[in-house]
PDB file of N, CA and C in Angstrom:
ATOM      1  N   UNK A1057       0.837  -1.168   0.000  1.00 64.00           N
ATOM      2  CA  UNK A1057       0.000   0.000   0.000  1.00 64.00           C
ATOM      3  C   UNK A1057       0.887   1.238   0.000  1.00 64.00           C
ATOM      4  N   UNK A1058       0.536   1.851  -0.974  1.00 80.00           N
ATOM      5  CA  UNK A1058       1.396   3.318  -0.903  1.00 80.00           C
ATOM      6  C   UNK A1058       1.181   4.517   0.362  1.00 80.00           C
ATOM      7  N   UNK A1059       2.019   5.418   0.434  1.00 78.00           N
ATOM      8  CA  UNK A1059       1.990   5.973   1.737  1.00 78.00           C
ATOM      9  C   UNK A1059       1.282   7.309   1.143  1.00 78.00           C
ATOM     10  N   UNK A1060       0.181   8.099   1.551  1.00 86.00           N
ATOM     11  CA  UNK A1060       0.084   9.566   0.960  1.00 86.00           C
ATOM     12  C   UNK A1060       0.862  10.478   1.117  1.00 86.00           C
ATOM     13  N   UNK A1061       0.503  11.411   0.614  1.00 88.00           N
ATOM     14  CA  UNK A1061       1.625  12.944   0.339  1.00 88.00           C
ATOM     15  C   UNK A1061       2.205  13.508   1.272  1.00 88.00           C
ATOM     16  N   UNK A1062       1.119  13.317   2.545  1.00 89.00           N
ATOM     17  CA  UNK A1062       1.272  14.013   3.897  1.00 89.00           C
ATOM     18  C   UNK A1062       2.359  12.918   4.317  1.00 89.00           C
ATOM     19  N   UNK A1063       2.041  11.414   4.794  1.00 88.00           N
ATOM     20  CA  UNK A1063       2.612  10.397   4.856  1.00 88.00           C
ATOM     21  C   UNK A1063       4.360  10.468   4.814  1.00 88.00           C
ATOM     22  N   UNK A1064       4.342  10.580   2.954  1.00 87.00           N
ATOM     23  CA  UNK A1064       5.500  10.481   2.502  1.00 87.00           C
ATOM     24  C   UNK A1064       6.448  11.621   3.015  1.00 87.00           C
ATOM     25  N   UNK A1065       5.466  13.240   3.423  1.00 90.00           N
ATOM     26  CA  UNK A1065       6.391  14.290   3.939  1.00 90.00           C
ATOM     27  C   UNK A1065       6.871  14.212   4.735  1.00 90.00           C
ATOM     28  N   UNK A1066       6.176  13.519   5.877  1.00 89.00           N
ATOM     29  CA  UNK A1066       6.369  12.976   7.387  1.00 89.00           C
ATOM     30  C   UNK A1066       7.637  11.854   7.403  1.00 89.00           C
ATOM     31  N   UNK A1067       7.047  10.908   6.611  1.00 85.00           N
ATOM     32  CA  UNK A1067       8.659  10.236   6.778  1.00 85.00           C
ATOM     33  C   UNK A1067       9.792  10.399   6.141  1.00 85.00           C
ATOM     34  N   UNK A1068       9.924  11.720   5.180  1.00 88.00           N
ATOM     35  CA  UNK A1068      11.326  11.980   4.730  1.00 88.00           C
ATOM     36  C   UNK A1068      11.946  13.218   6.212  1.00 88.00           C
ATOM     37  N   UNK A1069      10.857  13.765   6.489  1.00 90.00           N
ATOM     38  CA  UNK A1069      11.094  14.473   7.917  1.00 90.00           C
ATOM     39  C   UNK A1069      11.529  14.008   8.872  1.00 90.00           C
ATOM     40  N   UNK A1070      11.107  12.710   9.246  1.00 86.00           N
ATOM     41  CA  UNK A1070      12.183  11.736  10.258  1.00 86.00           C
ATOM     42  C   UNK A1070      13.733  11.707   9.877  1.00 86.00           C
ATOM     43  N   UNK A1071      13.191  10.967   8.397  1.00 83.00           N
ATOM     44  CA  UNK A1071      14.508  10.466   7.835  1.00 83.00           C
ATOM     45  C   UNK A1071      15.393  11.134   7.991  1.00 83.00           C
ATOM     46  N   UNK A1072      15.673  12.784   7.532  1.00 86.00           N
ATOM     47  CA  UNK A1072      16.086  14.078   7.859  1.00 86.00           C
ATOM     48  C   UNK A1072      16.713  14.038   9.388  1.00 86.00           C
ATOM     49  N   UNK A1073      15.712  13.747  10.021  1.00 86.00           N
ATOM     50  CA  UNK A1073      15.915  14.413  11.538  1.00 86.00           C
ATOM     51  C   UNK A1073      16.783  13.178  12.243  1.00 86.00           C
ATOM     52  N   UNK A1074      16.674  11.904  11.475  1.00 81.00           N
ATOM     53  CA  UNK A1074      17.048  10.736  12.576  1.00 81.00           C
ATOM     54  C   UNK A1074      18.518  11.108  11.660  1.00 81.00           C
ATOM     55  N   UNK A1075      18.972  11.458  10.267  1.00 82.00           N
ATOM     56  CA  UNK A1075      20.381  11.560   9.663  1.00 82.00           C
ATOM     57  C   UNK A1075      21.354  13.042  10.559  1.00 82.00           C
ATOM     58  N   UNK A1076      20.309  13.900  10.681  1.00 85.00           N
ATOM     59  CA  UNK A1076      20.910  14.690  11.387  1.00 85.00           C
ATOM     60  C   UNK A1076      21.365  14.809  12.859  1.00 85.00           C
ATOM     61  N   UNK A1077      20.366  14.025  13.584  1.00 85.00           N
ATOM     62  CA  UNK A1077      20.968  13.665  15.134  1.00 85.00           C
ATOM     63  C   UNK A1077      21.685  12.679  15.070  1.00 85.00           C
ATOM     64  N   UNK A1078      21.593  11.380  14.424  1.00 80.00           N
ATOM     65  CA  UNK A1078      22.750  10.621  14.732  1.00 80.00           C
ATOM     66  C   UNK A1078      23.354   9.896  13.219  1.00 80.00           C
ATOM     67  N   UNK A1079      24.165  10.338  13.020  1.00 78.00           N
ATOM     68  CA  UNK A1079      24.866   9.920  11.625  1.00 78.00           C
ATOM     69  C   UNK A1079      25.248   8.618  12.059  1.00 78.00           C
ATOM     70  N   UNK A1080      25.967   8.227  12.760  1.00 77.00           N
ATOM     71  CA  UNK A1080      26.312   6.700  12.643  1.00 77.00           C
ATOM     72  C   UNK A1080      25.131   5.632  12.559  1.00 77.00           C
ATOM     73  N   UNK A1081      24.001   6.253  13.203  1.00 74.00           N
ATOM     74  CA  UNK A1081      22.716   5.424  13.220  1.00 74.00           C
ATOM     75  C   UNK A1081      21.907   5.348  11.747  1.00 74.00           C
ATOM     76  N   UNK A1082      22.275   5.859  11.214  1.00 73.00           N
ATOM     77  CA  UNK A1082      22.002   6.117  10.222  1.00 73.00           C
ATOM     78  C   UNK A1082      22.538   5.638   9.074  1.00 73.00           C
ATOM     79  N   UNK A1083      24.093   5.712   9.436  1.00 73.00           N
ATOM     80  CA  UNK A1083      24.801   4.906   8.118  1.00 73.00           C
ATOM     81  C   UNK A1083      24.588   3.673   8.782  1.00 73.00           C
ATOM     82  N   UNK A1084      24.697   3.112   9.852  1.00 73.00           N
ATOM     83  CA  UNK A1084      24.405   1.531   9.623  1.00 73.00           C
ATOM     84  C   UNK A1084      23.077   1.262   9.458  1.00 73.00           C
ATOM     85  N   UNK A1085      21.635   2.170   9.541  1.00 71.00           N
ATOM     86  CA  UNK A1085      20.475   1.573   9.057  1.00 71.00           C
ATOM     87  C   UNK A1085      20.397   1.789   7.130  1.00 71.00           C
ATOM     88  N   UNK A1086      21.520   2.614   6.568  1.00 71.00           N
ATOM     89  CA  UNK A1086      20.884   2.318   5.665  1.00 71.00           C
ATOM     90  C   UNK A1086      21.255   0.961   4.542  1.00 71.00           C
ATOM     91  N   UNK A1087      19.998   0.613   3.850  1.00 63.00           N
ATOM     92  CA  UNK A1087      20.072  -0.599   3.306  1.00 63.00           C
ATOM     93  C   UNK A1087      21.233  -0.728   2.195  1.00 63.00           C
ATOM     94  N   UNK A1088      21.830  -1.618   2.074  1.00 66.00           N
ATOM     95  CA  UNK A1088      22.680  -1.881   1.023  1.00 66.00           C
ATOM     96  C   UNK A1088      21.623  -2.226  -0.164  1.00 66.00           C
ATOM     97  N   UNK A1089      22.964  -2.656  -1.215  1.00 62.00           N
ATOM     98  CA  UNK A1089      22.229  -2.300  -2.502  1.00 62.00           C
ATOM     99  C   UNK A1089      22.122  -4.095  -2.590  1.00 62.00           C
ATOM    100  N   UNK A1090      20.999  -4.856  -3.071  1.00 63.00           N
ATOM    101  CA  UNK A1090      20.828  -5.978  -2.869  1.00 63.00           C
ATOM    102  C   UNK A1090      22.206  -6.915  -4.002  1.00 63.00           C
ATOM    103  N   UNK A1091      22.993  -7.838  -3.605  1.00 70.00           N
ATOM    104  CA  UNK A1091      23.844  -8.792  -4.144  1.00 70.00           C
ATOM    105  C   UNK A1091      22.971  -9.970  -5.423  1.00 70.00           C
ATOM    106  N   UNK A1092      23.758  -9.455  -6.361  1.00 78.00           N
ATOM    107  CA  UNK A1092      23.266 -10.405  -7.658  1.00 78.00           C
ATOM    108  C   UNK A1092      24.137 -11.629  -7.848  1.00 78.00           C
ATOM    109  N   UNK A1093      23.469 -12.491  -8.619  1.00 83.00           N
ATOM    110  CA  UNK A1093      24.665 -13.572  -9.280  1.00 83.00           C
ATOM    111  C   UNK A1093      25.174 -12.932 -10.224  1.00 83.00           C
ATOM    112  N   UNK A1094      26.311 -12.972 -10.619  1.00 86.00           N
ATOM    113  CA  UNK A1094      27.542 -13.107 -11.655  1.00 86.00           C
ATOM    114  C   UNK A1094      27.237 -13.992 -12.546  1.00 86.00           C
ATOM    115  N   UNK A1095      26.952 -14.037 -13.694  1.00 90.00           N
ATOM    116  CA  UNK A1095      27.258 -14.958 -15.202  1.00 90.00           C
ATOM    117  C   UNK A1095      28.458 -16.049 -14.602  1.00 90.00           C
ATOM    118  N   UNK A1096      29.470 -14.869 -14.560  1.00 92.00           N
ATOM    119  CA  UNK A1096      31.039 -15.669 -14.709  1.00 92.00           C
ATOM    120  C   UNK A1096      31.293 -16.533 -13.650  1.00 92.00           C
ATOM    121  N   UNK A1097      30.913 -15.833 -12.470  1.00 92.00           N
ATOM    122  CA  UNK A1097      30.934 -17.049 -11.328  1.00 92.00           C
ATOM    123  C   UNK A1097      29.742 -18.431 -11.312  1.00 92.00           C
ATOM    124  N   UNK A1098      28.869 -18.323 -12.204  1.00 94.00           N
ATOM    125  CA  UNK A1098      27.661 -19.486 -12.045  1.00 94.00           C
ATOM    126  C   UNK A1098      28.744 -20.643 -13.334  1.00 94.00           C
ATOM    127  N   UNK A1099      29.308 -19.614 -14.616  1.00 96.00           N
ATOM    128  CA  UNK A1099      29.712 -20.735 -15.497  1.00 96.00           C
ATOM    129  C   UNK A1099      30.791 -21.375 -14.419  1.00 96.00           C
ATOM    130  N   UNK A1100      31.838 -20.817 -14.074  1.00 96.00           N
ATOM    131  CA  UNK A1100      33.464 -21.418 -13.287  1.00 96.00           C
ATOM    132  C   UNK A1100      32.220 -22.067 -12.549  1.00 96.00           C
ATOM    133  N   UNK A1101      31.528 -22.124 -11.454  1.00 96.00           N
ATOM    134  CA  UNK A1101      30.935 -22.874 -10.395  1.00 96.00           C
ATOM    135  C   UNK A1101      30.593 -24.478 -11.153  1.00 96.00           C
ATOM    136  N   UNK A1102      29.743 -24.154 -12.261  1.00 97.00           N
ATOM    137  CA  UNK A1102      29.372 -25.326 -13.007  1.00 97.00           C
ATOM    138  C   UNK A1102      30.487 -26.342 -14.341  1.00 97.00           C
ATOM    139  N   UNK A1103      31.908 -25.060 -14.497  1.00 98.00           N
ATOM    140  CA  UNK A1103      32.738 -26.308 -14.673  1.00 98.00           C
ATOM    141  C   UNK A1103      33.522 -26.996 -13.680  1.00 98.00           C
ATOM    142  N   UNK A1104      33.540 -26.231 -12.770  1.00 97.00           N
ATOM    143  CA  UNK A1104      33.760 -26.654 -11.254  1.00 97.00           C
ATOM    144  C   UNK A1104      32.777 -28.165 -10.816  1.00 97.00           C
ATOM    145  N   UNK A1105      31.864 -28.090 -10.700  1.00 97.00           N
ATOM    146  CA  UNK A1105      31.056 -28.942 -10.777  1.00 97.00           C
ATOM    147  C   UNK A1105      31.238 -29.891 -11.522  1.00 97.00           C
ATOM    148  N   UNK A1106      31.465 -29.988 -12.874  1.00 98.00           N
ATOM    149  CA  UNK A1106      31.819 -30.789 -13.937  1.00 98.00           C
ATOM    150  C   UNK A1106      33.175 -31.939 -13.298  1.00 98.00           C
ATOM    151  N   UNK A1107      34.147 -31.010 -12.971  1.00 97.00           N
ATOM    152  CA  UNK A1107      35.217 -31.711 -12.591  1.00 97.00           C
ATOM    153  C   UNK A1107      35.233 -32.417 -11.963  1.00 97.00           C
ATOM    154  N   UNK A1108      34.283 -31.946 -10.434  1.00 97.00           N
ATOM    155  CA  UNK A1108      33.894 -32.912  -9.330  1.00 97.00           C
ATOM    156  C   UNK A1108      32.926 -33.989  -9.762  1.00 97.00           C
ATOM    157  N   UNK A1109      32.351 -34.256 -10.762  1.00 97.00           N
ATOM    158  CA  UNK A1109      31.470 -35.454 -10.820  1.00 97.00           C
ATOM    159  C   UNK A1109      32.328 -36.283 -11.714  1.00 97.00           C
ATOM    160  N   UNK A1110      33.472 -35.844 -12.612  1.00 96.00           N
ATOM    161  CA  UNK A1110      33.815 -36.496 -13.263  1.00 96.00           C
ATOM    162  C   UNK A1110      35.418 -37.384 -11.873  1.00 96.00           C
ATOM    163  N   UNK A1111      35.967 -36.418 -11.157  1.00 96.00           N
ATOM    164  CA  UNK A1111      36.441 -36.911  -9.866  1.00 96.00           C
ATOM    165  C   UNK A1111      35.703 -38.263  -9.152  1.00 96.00           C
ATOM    166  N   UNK A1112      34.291 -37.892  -8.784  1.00 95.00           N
ATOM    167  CA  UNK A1112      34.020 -39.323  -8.474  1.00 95.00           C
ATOM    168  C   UNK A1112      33.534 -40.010  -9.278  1.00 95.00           C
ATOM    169  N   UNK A1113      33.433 -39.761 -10.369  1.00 95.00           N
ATOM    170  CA  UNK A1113      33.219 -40.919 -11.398  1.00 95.00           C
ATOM    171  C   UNK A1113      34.626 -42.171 -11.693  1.00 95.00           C
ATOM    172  N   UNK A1114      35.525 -41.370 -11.867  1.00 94.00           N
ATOM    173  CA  UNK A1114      37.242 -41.660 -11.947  1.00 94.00           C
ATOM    174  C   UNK A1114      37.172 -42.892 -10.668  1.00 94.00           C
ATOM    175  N   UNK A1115      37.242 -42.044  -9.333  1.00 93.00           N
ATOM    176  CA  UNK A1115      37.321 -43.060  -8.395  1.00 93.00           C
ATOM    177  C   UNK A1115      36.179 -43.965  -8.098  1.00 93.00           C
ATOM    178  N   UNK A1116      34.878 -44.516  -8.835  1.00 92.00           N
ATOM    179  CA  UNK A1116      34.627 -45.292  -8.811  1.00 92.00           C
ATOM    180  C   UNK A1116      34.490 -46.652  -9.440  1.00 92.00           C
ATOM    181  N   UNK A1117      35.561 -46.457 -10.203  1.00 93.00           N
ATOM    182  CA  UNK A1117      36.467 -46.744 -11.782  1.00 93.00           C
ATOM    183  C   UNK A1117      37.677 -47.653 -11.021  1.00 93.00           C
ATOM    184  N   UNK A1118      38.316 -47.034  -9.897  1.00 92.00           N
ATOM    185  CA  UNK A1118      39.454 -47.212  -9.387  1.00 92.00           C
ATOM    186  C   UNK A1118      39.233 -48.617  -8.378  1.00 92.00           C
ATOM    187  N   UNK A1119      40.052 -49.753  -8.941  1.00 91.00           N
ATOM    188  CA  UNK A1119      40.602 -51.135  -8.164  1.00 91.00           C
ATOM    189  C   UNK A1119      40.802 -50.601  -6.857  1.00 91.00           C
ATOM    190  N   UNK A1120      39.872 -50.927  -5.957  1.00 90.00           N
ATOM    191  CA  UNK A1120      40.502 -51.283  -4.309  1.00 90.00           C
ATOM    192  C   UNK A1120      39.418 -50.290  -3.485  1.00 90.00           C
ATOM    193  N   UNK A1121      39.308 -50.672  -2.121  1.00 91.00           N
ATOM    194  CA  UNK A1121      38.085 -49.684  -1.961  1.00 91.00           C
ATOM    195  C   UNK A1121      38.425 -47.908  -1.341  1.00 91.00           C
ATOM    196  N   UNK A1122      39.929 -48.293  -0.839  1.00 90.00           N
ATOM    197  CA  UNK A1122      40.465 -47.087   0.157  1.00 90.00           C
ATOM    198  C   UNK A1122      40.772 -45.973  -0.980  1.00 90.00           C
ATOM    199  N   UNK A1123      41.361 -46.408  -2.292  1.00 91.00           N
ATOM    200  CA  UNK A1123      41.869 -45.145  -3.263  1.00 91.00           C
ATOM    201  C   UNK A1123      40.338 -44.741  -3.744  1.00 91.00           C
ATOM    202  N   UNK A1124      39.451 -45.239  -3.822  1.00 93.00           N
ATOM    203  CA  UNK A1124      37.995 -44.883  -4.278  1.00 93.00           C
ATOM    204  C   UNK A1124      37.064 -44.404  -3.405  1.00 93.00           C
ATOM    205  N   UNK A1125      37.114 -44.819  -2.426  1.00 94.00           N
ATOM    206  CA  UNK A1125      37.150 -43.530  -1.115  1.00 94.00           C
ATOM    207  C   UNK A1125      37.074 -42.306  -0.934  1.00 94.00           C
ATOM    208  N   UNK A1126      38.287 -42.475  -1.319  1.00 95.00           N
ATOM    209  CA  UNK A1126      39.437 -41.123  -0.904  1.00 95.00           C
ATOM    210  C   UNK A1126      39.133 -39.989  -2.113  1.00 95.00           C
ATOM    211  N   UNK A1127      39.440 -40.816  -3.672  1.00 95.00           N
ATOM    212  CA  UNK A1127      39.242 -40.179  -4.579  1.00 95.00           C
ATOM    213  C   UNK A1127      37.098 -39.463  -5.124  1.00 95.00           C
ATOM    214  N   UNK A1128      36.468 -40.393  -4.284  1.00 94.00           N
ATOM    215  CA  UNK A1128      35.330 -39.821  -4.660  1.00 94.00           C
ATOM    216  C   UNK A1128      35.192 -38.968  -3.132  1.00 94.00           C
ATOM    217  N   UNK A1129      35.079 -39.109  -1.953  1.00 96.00           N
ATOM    218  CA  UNK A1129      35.278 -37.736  -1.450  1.00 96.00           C
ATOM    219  C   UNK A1129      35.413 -36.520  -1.647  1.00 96.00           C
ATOM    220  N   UNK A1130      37.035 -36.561  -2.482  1.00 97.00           N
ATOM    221  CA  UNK A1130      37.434 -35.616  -3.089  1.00 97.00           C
ATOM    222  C   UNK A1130      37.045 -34.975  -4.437  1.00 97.00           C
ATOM    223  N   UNK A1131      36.201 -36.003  -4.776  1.00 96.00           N
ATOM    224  CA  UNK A1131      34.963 -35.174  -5.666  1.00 96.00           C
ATOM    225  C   UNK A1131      34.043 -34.748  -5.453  1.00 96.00           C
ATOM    226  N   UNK A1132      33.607 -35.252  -4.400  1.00 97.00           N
ATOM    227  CA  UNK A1132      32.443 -34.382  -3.499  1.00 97.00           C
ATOM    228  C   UNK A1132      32.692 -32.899  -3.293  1.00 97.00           C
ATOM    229  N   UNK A1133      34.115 -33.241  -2.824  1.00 97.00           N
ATOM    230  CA  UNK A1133      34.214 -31.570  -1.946  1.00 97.00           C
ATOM    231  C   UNK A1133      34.293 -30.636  -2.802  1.00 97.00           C
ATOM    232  N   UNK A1134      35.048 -31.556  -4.311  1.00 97.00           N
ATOM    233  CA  UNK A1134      35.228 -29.837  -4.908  1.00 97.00           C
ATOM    234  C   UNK A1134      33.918 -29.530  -6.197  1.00 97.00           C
ATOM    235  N   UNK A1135      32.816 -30.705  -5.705  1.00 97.00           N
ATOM    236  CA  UNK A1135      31.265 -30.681  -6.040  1.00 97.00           C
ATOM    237  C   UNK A1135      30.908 -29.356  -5.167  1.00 97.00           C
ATOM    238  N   UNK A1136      30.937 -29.452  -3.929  1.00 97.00           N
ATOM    239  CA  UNK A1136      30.530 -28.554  -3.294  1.00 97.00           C
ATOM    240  C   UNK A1136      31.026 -27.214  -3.258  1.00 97.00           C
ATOM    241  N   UNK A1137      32.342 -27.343  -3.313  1.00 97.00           N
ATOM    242  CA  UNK A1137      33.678 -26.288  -3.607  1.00 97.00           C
ATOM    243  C   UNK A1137      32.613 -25.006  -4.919  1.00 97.00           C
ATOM    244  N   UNK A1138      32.452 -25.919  -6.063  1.00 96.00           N
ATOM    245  CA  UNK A1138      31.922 -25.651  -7.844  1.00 96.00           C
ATOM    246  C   UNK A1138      30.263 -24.798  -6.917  1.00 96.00           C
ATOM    247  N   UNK A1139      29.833 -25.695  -6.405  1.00 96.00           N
ATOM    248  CA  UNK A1139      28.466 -25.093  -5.744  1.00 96.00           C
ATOM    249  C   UNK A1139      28.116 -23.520  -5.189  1.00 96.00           C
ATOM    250  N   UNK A1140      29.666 -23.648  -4.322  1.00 95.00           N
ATOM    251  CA  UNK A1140      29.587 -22.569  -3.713  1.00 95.00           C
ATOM    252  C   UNK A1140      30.227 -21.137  -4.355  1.00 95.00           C
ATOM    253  N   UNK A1141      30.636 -21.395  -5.370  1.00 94.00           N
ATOM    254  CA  UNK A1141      31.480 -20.419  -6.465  1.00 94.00           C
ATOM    255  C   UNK A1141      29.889 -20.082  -6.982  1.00 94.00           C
ATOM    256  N   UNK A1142      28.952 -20.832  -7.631  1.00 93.00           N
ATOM    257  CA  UNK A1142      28.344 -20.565  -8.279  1.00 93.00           C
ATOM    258  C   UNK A1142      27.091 -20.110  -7.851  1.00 93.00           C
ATOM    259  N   UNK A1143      26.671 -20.017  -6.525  1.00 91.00           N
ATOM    260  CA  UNK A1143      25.792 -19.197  -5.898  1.00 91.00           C
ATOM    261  C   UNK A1143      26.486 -17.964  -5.204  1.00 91.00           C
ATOM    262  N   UNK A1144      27.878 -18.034  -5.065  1.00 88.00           N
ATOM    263  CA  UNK A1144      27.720 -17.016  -4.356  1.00 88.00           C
ATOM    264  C   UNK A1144      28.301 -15.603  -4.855  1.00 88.00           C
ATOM    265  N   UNK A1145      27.596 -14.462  -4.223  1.00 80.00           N
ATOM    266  CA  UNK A1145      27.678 -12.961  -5.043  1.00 80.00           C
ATOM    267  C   UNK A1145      28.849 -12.286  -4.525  1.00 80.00           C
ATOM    268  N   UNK A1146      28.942 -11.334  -5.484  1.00 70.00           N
ATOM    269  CA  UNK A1146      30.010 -10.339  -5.716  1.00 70.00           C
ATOM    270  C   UNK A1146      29.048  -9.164  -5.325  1.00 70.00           C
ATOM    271  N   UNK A1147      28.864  -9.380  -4.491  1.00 62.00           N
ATOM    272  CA  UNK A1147      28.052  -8.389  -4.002  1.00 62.00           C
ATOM    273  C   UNK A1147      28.565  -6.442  -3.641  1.00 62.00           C
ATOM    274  N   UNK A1148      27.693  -5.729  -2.587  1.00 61.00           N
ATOM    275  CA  UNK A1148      28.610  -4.494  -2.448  1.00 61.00           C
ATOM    276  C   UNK A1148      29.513  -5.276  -1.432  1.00 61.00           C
ATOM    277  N   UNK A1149      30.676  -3.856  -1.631  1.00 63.00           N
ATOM    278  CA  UNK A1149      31.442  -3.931  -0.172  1.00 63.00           C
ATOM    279  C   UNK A1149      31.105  -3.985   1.185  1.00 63.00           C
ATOM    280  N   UNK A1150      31.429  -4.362   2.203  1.00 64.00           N
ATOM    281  CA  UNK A1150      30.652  -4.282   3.468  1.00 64.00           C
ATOM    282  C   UNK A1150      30.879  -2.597   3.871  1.00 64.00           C
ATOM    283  N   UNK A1151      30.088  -1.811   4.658  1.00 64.00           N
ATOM    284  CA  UNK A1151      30.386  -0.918   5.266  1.00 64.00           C
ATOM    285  C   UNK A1151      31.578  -0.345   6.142  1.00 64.00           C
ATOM    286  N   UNK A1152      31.959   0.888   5.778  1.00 62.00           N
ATOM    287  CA  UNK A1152      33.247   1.118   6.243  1.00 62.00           C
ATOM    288  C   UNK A1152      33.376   1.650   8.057  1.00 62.00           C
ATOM    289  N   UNK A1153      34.075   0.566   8.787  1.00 62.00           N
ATOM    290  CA  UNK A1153      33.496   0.779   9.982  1.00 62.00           C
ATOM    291  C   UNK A1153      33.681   2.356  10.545  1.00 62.00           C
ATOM    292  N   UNK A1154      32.867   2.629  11.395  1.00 63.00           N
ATOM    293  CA  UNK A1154      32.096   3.919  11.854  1.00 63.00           C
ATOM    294  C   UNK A1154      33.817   4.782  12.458  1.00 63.00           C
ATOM    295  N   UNK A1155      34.447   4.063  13.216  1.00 61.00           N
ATOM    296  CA  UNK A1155      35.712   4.483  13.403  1.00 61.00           C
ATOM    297  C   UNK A1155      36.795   4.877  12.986  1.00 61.00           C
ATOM    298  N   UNK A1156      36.767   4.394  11.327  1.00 58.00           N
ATOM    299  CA  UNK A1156      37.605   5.389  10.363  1.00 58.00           C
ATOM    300  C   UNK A1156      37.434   6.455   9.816  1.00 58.00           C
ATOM    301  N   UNK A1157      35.650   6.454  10.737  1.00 60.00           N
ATOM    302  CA  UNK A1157      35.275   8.243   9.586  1.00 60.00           C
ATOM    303  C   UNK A1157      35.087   9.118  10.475  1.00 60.00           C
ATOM    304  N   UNK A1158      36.204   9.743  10.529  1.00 60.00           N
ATOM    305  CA  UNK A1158      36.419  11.316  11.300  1.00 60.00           C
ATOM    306  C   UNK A1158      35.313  12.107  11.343  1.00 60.00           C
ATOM    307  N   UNK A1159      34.481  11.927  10.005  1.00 58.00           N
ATOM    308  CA  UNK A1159      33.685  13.303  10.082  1.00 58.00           C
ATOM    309  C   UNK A1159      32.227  12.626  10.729  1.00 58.00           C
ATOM    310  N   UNK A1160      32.427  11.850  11.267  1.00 52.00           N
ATOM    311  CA  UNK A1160      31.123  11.031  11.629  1.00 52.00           C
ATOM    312  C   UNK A1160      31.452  11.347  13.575  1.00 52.00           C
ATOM    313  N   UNK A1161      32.303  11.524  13.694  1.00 51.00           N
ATOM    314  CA  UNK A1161      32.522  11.053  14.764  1.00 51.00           C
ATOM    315  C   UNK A1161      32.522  12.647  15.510  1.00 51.00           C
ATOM    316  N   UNK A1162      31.599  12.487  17.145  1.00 49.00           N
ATOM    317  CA  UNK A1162      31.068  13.959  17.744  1.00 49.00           C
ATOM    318  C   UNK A1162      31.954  14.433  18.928  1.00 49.00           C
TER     319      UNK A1162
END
């Protein structure tokens, strides 16, 4: 539901008043800019992925049970390794803590 005119005046008037009494409260309420996926990190994640299934494919290929083990494990992980490249964002920077900014500080 949209806010009316009066509404919307009222809460840029806070907004105003809560930036002007306390700036640090302020830079940490405001919202960051939301984190996207990357193209480039979903393809590397999914040849990443590739490698790891073809890893335990290899070691279940492999004579004896301890090297096939070992070797499909290690396709697991870098299954999961490929997974986590490929969900995760390049998002913004984190906020610059409140203590390096001189002009913030009363």
């Amino acid at each position: 539901m949209a806010l009316s005119d009066r509404e919307q005046q009222l809460f840029e008037q806070l907004e105003k008043q809560l930036e002007d009494e306390d700036p640090r409260l302020a830079a940490t309420l405001a919202a960051p800019a939301a984190p996207t996926l990357s193209t480039r990190r979903i393809v590397l994640g999914v040849l990443i992925d590739f490698v790891g299934i073809v890893t335990v494919f290899v070691g279940l290929m492999l004579p004896g049970l301890a090297p096939s083990i070992f070797v499909g494990v290690f396709g697991f992980a870098v299954m999961v390794a490929g997974l986590h490249v490929a969900l995760s964002t390049a998002g913004p920077k984190p906020p610059t803590p409140q203590w390096l900014l001189p002009e913030l500080r009363r």
